[in-house]
Tab-separated table of C-alpha atoms in Angstrom:
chain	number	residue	atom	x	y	z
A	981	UNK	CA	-14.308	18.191	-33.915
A	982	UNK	CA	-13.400	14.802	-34.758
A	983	UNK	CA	-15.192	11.824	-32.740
A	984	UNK	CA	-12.386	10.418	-31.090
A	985	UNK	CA	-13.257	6.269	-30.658
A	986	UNK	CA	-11.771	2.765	-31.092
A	987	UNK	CA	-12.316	2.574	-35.135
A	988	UNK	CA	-10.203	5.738	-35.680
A	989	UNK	CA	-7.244	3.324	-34.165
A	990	UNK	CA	-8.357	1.275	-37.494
A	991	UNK	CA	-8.567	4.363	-39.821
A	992	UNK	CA	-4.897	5.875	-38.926
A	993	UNK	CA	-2.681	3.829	-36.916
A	994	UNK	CA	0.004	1.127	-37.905
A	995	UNK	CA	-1.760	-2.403	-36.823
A	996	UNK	CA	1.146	-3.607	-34.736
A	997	UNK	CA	-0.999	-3.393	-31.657
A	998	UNK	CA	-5.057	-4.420	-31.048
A	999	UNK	CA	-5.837	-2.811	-28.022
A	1000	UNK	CA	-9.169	-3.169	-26.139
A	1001	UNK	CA	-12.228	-1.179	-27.432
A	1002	UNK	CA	-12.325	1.150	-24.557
A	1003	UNK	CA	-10.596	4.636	-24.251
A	1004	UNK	CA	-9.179	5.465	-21.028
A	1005	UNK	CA	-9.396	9.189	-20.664
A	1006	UNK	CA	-8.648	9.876	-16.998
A	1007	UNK	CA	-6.951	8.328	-14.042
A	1008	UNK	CA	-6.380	9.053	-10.424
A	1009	UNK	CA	-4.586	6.764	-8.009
A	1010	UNK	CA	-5.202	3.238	-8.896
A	1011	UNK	CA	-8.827	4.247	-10.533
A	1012	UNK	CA	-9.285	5.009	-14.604
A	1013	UNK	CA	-12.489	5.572	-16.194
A	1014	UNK	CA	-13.273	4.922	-20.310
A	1015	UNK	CA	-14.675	7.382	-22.622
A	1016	UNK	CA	-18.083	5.896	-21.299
A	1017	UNK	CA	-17.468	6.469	-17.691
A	1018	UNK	CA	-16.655	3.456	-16.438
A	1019	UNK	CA	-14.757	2.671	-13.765
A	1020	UNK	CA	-11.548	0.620	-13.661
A	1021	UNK	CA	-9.163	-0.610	-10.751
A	1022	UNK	CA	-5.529	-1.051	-12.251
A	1023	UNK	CA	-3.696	-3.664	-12.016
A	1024	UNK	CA	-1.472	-3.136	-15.091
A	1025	UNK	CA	0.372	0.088	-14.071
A	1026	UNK	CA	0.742	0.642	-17.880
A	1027	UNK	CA	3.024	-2.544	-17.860
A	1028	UNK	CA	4.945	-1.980	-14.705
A	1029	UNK	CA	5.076	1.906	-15.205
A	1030	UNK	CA	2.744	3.703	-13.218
A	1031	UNK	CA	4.916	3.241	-9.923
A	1032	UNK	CA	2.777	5.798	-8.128
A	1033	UNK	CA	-0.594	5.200	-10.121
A	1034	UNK	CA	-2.440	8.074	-12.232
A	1035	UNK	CA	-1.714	11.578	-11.761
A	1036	UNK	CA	0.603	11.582	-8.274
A	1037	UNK	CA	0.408	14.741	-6.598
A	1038	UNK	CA	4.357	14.691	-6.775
A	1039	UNK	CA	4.575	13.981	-10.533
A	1040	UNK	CA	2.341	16.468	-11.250
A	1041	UNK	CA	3.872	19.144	-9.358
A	1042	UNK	CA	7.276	17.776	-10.601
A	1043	UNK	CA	5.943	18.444	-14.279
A	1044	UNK	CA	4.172	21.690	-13.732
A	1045	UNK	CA	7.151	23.017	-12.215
A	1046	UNK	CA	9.926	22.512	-14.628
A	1047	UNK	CA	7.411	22.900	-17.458
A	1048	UNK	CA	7.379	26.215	-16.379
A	1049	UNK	CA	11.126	26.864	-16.656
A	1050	UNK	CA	13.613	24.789	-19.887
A	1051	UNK	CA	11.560	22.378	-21.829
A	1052	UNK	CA	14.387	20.604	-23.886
A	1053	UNK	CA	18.305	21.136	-24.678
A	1054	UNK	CA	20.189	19.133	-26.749
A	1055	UNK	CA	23.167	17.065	-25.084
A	1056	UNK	CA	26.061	20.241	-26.304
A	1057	UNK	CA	24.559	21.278	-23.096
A	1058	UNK	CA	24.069	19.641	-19.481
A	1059	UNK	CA	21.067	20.671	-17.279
A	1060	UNK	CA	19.796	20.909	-13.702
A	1061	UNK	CA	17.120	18.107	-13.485
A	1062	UNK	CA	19.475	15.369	-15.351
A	1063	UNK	CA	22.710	15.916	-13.102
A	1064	UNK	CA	20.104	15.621	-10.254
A	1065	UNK	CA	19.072	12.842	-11.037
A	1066	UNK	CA	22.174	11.298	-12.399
A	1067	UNK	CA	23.400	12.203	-8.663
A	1068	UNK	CA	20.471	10.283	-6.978
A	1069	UNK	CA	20.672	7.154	-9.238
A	1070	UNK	CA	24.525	7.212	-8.024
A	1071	UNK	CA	23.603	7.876	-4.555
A	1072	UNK	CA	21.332	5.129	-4.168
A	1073	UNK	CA	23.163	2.087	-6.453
A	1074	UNK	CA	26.464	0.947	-7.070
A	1075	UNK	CA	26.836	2.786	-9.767
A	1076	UNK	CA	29.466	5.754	-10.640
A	1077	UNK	CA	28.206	7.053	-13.958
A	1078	UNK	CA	24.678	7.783	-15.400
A	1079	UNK	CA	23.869	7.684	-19.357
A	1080	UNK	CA	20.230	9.190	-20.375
A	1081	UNK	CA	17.674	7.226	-22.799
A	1082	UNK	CA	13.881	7.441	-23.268
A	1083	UNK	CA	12.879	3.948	-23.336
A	1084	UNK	CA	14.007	0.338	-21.529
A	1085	UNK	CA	14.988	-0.558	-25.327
A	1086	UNK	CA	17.200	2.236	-25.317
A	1087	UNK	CA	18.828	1.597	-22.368
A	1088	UNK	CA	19.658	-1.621	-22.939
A	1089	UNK	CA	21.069	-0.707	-26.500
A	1090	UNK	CA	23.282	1.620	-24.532
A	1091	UNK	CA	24.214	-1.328	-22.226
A	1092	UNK	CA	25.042	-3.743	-25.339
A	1093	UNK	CA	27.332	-1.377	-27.288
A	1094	UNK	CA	28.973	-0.278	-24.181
A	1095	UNK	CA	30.033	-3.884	-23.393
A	1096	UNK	CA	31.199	-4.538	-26.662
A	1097	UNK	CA	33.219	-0.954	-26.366
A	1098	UNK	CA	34.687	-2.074	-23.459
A	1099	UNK	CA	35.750	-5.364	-24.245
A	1100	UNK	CA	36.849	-4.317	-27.631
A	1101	UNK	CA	39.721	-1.868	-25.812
A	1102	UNK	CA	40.199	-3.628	-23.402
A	1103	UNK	CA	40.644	-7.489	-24.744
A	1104	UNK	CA	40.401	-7.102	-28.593
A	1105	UNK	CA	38.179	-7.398	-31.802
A	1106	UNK	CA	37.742	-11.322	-31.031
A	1107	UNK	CA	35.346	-10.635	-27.603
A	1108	UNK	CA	32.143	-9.916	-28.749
A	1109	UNK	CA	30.117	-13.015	-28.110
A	1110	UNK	CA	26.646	-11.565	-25.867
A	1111	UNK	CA	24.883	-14.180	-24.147
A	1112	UNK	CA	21.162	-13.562	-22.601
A	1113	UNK	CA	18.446	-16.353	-21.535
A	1114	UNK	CA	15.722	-18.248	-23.559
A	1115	UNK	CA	12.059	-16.410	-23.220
A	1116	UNK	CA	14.284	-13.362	-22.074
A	1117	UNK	CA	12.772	-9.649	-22.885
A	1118	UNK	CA	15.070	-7.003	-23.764
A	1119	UNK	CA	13.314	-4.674	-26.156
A	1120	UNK	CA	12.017	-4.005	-29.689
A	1121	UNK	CA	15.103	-2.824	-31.326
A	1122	UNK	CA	16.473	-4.972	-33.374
A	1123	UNK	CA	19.539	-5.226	-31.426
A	1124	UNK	CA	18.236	-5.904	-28.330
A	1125	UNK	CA	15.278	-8.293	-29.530
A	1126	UNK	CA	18.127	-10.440	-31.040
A	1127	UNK	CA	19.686	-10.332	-27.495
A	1128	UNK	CA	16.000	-11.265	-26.179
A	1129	UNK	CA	15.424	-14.618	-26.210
A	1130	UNK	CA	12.373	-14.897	-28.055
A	1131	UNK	CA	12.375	-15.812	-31.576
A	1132	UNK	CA	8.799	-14.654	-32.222
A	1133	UNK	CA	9.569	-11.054	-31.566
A	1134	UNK	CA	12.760	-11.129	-33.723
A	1135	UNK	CA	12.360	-13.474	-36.690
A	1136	UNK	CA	10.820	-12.276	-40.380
A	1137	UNK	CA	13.550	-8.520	-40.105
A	1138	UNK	CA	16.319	-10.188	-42.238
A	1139	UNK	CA	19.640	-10.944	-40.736
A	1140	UNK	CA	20.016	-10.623	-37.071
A	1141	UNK	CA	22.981	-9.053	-35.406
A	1142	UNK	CA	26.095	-11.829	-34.774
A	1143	UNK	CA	27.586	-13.249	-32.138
A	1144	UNK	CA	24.494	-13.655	-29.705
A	1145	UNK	CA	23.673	-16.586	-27.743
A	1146	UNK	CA	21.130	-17.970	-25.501
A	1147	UNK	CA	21.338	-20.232	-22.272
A	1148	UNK	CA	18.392	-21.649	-20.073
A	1149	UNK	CA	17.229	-18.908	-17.564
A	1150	UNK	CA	18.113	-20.923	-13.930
A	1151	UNK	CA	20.145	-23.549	-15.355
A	1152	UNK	CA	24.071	-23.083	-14.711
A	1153	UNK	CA	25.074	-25.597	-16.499
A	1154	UNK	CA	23.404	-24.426	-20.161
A	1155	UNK	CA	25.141	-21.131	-19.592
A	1156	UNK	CA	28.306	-22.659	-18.524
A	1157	UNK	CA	28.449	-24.726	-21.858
A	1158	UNK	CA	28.416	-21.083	-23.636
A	1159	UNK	CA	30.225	-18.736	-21.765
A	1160	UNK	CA	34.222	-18.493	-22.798
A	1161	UNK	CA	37.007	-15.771	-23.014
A	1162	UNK	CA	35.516	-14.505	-25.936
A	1163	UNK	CA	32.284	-13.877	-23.862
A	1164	UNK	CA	32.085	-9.904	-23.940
A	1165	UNK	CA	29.359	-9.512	-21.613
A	1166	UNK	CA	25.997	-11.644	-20.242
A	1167	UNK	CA	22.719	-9.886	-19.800
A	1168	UNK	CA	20.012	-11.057	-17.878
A	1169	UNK	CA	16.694	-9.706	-16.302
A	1170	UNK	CA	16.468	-10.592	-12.452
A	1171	UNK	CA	13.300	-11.365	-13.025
A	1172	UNK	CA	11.505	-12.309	-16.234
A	1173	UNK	CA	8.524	-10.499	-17.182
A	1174	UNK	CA	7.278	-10.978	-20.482
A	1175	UNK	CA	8.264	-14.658	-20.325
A	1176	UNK	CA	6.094	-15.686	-17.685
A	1177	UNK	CA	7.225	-13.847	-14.451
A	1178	UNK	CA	10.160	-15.605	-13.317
A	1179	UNK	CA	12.432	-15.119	-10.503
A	1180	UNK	CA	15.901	-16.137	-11.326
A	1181	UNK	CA	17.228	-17.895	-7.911
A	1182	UNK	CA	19.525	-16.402	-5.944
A	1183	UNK	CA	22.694	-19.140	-6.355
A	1184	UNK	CA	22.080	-19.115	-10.077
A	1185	UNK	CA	22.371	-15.366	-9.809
A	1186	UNK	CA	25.369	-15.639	-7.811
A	1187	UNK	CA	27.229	-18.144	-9.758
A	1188	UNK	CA	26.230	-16.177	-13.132
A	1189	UNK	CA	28.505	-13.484	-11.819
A	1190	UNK	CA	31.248	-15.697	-10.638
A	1191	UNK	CA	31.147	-17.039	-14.290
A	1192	UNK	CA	31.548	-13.499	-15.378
A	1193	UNK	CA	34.343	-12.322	-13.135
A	1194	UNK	CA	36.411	-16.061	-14.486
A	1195	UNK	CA	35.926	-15.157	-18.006
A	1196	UNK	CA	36.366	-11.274	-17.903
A	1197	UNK	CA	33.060	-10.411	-18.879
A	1198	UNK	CA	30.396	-7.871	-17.935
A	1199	UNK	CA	27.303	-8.838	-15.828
A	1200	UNK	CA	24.261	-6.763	-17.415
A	1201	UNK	CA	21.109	-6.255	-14.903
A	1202	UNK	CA	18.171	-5.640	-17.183
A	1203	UNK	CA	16.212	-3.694	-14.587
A	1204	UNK	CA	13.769	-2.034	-16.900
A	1205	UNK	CA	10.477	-3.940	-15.155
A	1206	UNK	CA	12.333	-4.750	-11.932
A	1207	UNK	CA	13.622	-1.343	-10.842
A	1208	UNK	CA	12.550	1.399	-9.103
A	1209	UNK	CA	10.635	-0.650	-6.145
A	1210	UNK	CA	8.654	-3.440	-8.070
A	1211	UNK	CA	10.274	-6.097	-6.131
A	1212	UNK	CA	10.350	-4.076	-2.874
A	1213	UNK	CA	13.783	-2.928	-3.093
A	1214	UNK	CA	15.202	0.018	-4.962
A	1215	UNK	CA	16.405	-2.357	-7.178
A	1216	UNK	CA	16.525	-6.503	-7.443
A	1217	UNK	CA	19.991	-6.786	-7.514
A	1218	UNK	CA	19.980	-5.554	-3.604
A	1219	UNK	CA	18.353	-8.044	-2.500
A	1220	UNK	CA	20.347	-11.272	-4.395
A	1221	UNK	CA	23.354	-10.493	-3.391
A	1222	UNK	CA	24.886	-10.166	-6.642
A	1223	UNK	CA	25.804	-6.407	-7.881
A	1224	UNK	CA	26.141	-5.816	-11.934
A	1225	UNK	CA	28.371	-4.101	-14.155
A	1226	UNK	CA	25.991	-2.397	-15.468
A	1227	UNK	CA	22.201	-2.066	-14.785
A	1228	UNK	CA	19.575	-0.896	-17.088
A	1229	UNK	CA	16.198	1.687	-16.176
A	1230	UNK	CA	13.046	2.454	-17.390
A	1231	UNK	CA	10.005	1.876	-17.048
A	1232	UNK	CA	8.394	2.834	-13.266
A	1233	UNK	CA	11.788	5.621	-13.483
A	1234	UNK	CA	10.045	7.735	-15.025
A	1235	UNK	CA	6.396	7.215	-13.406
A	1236	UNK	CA	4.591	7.325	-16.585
A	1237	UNK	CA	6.873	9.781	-18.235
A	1238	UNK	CA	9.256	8.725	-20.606
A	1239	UNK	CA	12.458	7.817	-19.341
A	1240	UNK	CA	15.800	5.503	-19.418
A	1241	UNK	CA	18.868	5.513	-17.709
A	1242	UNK	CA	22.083	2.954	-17.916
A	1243	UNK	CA	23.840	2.610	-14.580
A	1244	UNK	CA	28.029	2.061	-14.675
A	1245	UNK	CA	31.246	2.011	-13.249
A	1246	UNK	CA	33.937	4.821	-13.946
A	1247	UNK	CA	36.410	2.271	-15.061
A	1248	UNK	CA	33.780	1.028	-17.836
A	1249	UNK	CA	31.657	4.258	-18.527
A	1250	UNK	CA	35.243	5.823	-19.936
A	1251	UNK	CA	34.934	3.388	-23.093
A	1252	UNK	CA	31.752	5.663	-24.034
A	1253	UNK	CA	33.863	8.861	-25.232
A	1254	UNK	CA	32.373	11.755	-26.774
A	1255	UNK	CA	30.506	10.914	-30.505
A	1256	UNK	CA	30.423	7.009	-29.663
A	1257	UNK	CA	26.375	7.383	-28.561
A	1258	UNK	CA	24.208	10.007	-28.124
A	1259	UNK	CA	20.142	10.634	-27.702
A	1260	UNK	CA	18.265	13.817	-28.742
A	1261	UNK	CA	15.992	13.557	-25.813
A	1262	UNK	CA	17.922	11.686	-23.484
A	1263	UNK	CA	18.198	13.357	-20.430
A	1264	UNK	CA	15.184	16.079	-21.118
A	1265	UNK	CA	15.087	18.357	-18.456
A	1266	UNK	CA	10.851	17.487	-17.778
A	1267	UNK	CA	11.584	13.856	-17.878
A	1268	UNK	CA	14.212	14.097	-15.239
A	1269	UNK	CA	12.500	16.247	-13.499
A	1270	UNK	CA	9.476	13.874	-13.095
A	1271	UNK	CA	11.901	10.726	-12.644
A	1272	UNK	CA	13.859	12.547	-9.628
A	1273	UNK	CA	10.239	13.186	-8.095
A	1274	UNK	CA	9.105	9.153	-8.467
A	1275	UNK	CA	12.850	8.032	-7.711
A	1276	UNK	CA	12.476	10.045	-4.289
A	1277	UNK	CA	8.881	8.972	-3.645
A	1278	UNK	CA	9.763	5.510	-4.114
A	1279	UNK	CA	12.824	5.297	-2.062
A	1280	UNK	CA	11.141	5.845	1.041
A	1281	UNK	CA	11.523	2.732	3.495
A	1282	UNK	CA	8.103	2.975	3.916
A	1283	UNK	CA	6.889	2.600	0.354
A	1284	UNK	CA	9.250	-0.600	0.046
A	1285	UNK	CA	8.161	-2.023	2.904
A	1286	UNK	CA	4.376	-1.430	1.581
A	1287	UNK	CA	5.273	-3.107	-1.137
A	1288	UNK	CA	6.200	-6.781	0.674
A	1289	UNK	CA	3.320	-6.491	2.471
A	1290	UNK	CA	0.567	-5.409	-0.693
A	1291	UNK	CA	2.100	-8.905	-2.189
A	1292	UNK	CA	1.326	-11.106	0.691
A	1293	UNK	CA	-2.362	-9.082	-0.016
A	1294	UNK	CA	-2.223	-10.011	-3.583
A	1295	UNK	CA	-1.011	-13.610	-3.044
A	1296	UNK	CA	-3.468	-14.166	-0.228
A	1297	UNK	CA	-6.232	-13.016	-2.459
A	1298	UNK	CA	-5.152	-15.391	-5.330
A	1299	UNK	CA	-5.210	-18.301	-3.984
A	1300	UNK	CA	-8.649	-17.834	-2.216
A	1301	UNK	CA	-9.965	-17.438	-5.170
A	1302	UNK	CA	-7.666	-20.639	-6.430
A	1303	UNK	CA	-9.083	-22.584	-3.702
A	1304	UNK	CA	-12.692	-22.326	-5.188
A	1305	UNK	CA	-11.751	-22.644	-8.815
A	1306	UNK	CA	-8.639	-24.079	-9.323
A	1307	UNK	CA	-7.241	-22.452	-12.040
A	1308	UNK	CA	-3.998	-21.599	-11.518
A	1309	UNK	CA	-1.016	-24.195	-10.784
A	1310	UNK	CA	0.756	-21.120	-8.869
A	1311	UNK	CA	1.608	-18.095	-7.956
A	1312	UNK	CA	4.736	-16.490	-8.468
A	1313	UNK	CA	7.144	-13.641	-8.860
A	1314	UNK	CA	8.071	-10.787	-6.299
A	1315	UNK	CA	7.081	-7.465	-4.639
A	1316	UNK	CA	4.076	-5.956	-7.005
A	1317	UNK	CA	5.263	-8.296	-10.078
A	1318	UNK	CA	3.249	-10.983	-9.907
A	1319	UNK	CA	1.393	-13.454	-11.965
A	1320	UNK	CA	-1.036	-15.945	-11.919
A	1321	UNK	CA	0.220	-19.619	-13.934
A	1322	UNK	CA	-2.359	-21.225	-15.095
A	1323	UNK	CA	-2.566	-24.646	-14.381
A	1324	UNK	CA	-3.374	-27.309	-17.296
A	1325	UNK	CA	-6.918	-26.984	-17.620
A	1326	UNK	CA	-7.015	-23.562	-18.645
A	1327	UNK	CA	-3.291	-23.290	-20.789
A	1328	UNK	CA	-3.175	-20.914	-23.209
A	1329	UNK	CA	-6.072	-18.943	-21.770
A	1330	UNK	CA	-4.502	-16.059	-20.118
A	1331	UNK	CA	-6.277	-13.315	-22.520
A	1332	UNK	CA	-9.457	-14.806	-22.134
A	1333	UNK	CA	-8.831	-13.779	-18.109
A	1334	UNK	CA	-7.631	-10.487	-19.137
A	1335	UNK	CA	-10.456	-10.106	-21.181
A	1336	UNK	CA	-13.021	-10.954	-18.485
A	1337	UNK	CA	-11.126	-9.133	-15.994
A	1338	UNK	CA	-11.439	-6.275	-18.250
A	1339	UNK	CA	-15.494	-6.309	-18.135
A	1340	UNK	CA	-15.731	-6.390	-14.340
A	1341	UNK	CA	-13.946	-2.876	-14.143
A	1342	UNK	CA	-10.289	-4.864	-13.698
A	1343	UNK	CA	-7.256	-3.520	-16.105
A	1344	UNK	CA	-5.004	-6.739	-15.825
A	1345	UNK	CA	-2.093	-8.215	-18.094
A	1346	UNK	CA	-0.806	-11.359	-19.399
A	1347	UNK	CA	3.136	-12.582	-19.405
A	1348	UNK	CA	2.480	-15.000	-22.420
A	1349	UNK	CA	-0.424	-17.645	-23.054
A	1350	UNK	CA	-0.412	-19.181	-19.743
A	1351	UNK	CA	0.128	-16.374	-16.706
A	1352	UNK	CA	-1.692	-13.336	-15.736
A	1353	UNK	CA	0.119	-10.688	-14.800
A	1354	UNK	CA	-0.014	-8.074	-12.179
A	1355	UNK	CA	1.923	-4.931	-11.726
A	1356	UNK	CA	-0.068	-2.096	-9.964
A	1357	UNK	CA	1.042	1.045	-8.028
A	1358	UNK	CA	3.465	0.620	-5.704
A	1359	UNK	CA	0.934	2.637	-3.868
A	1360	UNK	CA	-2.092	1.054	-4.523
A	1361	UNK	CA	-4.669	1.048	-1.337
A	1362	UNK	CA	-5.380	-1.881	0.328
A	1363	UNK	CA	-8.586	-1.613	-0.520
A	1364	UNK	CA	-8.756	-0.814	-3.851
A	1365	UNK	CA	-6.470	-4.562	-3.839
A	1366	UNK	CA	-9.005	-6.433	-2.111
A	1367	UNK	CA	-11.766	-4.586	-4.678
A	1368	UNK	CA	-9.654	-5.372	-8.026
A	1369	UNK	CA	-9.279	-8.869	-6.536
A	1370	UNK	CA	-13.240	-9.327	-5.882
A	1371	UNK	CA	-13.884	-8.522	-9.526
A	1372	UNK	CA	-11.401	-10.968	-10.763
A	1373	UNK	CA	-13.157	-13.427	-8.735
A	1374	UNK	CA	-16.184	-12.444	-10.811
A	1375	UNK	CA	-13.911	-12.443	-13.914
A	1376	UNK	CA	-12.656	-16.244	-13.199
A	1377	UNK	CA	-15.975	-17.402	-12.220
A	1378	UNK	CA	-16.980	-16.515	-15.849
A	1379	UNK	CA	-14.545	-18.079	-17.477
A	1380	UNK	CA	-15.142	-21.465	-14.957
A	1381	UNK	CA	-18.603	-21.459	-15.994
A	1382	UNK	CA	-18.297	-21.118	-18.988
């Protein structure tokens, strides 16, 4: 048999990623342990994924069930676990129409051609202009890291697509001096992740849509690390106020298992006729099985409500530990997205945290150079909090001491 270890990544994968020497090779709950047996506490969640943590009784049950019955179909044919879900989604959002993916990236691709669709049939060839936010994160297609507002992640591919511009993320004014008639649509994540964990505020929010609703164009909810509980409701948008044209899915949806979904209105869903966009695997039958398991799990008032409180744990935590090191200039972000700024002492050092956290038995993650991040279960025991938070004590008095 072939020894399975961190130099076969070397030997036979593409190098776009470096990921840590260890092998995960089982999970339960908020717990993983390596190839070596080591123990971990998870404070990653996969990147905002694991909504439940490792192996939920309900996911697995979910998957052993309809892995027992239809596998995959192609989209000439409908099936049971997709229109139940699709009917959930609806249910529980403002939305009226459901469109399958497999990934954020392809949800938000959906999202960006619909809008263009729309406005095309509805205003003309001239409305096409997208506008998103600087240090925005939308995805790794090349569509949607145009729309992203990081030049690092989209530069060195040849020409980008057109007719994309980016305003300052909380400042009104820098998208007012953008946004026109030929504005087709304005995406924006409620929340920033991968630049920095950022919370847009709630009268930016709300004048962003009254912006859109003067100049006829569609107000897109990138909800791919912000959905399905993170922030302690379903979704963010429920708790600004401010409800979206259309809202993108993904990540925690699926609990680990591979899933998308763009949320809509009737009135602008219609612009998607038949052969306009499609997916081979969108809408799988196990995938939406598993999803309508988490999606149910999550939307519990209980779970939501655990989540507001496990952040008043985690921020607690923090800043004891800030109060003996000072490290951090603050803490921010909302529900079980959280991270840790570093202050000026320590910029540009947020690896070397990961990386120490990552030796004391801590899986942790970074939001750029300058803020670690933290998105665990939604589940996640109190006590396995206040245990992943001692050994990042031990993790930052490392790095203090040099």
């Amino acid at each position: 048999m072939q020894q399975v270890n961190r130099a076969l990544f070397d030997d036979v994968m593409v190098p776009n990623y470096a990921p840590a020497q260890m092998i995960p090779v089982k999970g339960s709950g908020s717990r993983v342990w390596d190839q070596q047996g080591k123990e971990y506490i998870d404070f990653a969640g996969g990147i905002a994924v694991n909504c439940l943590g490792h192996c939920h009784p309900a996911l697995v049950a979910a998957l052993k069930e309809q892995g027992e019955k239809l596998w995959h179909l192609s989209n000439v044919l409908t099936n049971e676990p997709a229109l139940l879900l699709a009917k959930a989604l609806v249910d529980a959002t403002f939305a009226e129409k459901v469109y399958f993916a497999n990934s954020g990236a392809e949800a938000n691709e959906a999202a960006l051609k619909l809008a263009r669709r729309f406005a095309k049939d509805q205003f003309g060839e001239h409305k096409d202009q997208i506008i998103a936010f600087k240090q925005g994160f939308h995805g790794r297609t090349f569509f949607t890291v145009t729309v992203g507002g990081q030049p690092a992640y989209s530069d060195g591919f040849g020409p980008k697509p057109e007719a994309i511009e980016h305003a300052e993320f909380n400042n009104i004014d820098s998208l007012k001096a953008l946004i026109s008639d030929r504005t087709c649509a304005v995406m924006v994540e409620p929340l920033q992740g991968e630049g920095g964990v950022l919370p847009a505020d709630v009268e930016f929010m709300q004048q962003v849509r009254a912006l859109c609703d003067q100049h006829k164009a569609l107000l897109i909810f990138d909800e791919v690390q912000t959905g399905v509980g993170r922030t302690g409701e379903l979704y963010a948008y429920m708790g600004l106020g401010v409800t979206p044209d259309i809202l993108t899915t993904a990540k925690a949806l699926g609990g680990g298992f591979p899933i998308g979904a763009m949320l809509t209105t009737t009135a602008i869903a219609k612009h998607l006729v038949p052969g306009t966009h499609g997916s081979t695997y969108g809408g799988n039958p196990l995938a939406c099985a598993v999803a309508l398991a988490a999606l149910n799990t999550v939307n519990q008032p209980d779970v939501l409500a655990g989540v507001k409180a496990k952040e008043q744990l985690f921020r607690d935590g923090l800043h004891q530990i800030n109060e003996k090191y000072h490290v951090f200039a603050t803490i921010r972000g909302q529900g079980l997205l959280l991270g840790a700024v570093l202050n000026a002492d320590y910029a540009g050092k947020a690896r070397d945290f990961m990386v120490a956290a990552a030796e004391e038995g801590l899986m942790a993650l970074v939001a750029g150079a300058n803020v670690v991040r933290f998105t665990p279960s939604l589940v996640i025991p109190d006590a396995d909090i206040r245990e992943g938070l001692a050994r990042f004590e031990r993790a930052v008095a490392k790095i203090v001491q040099g």
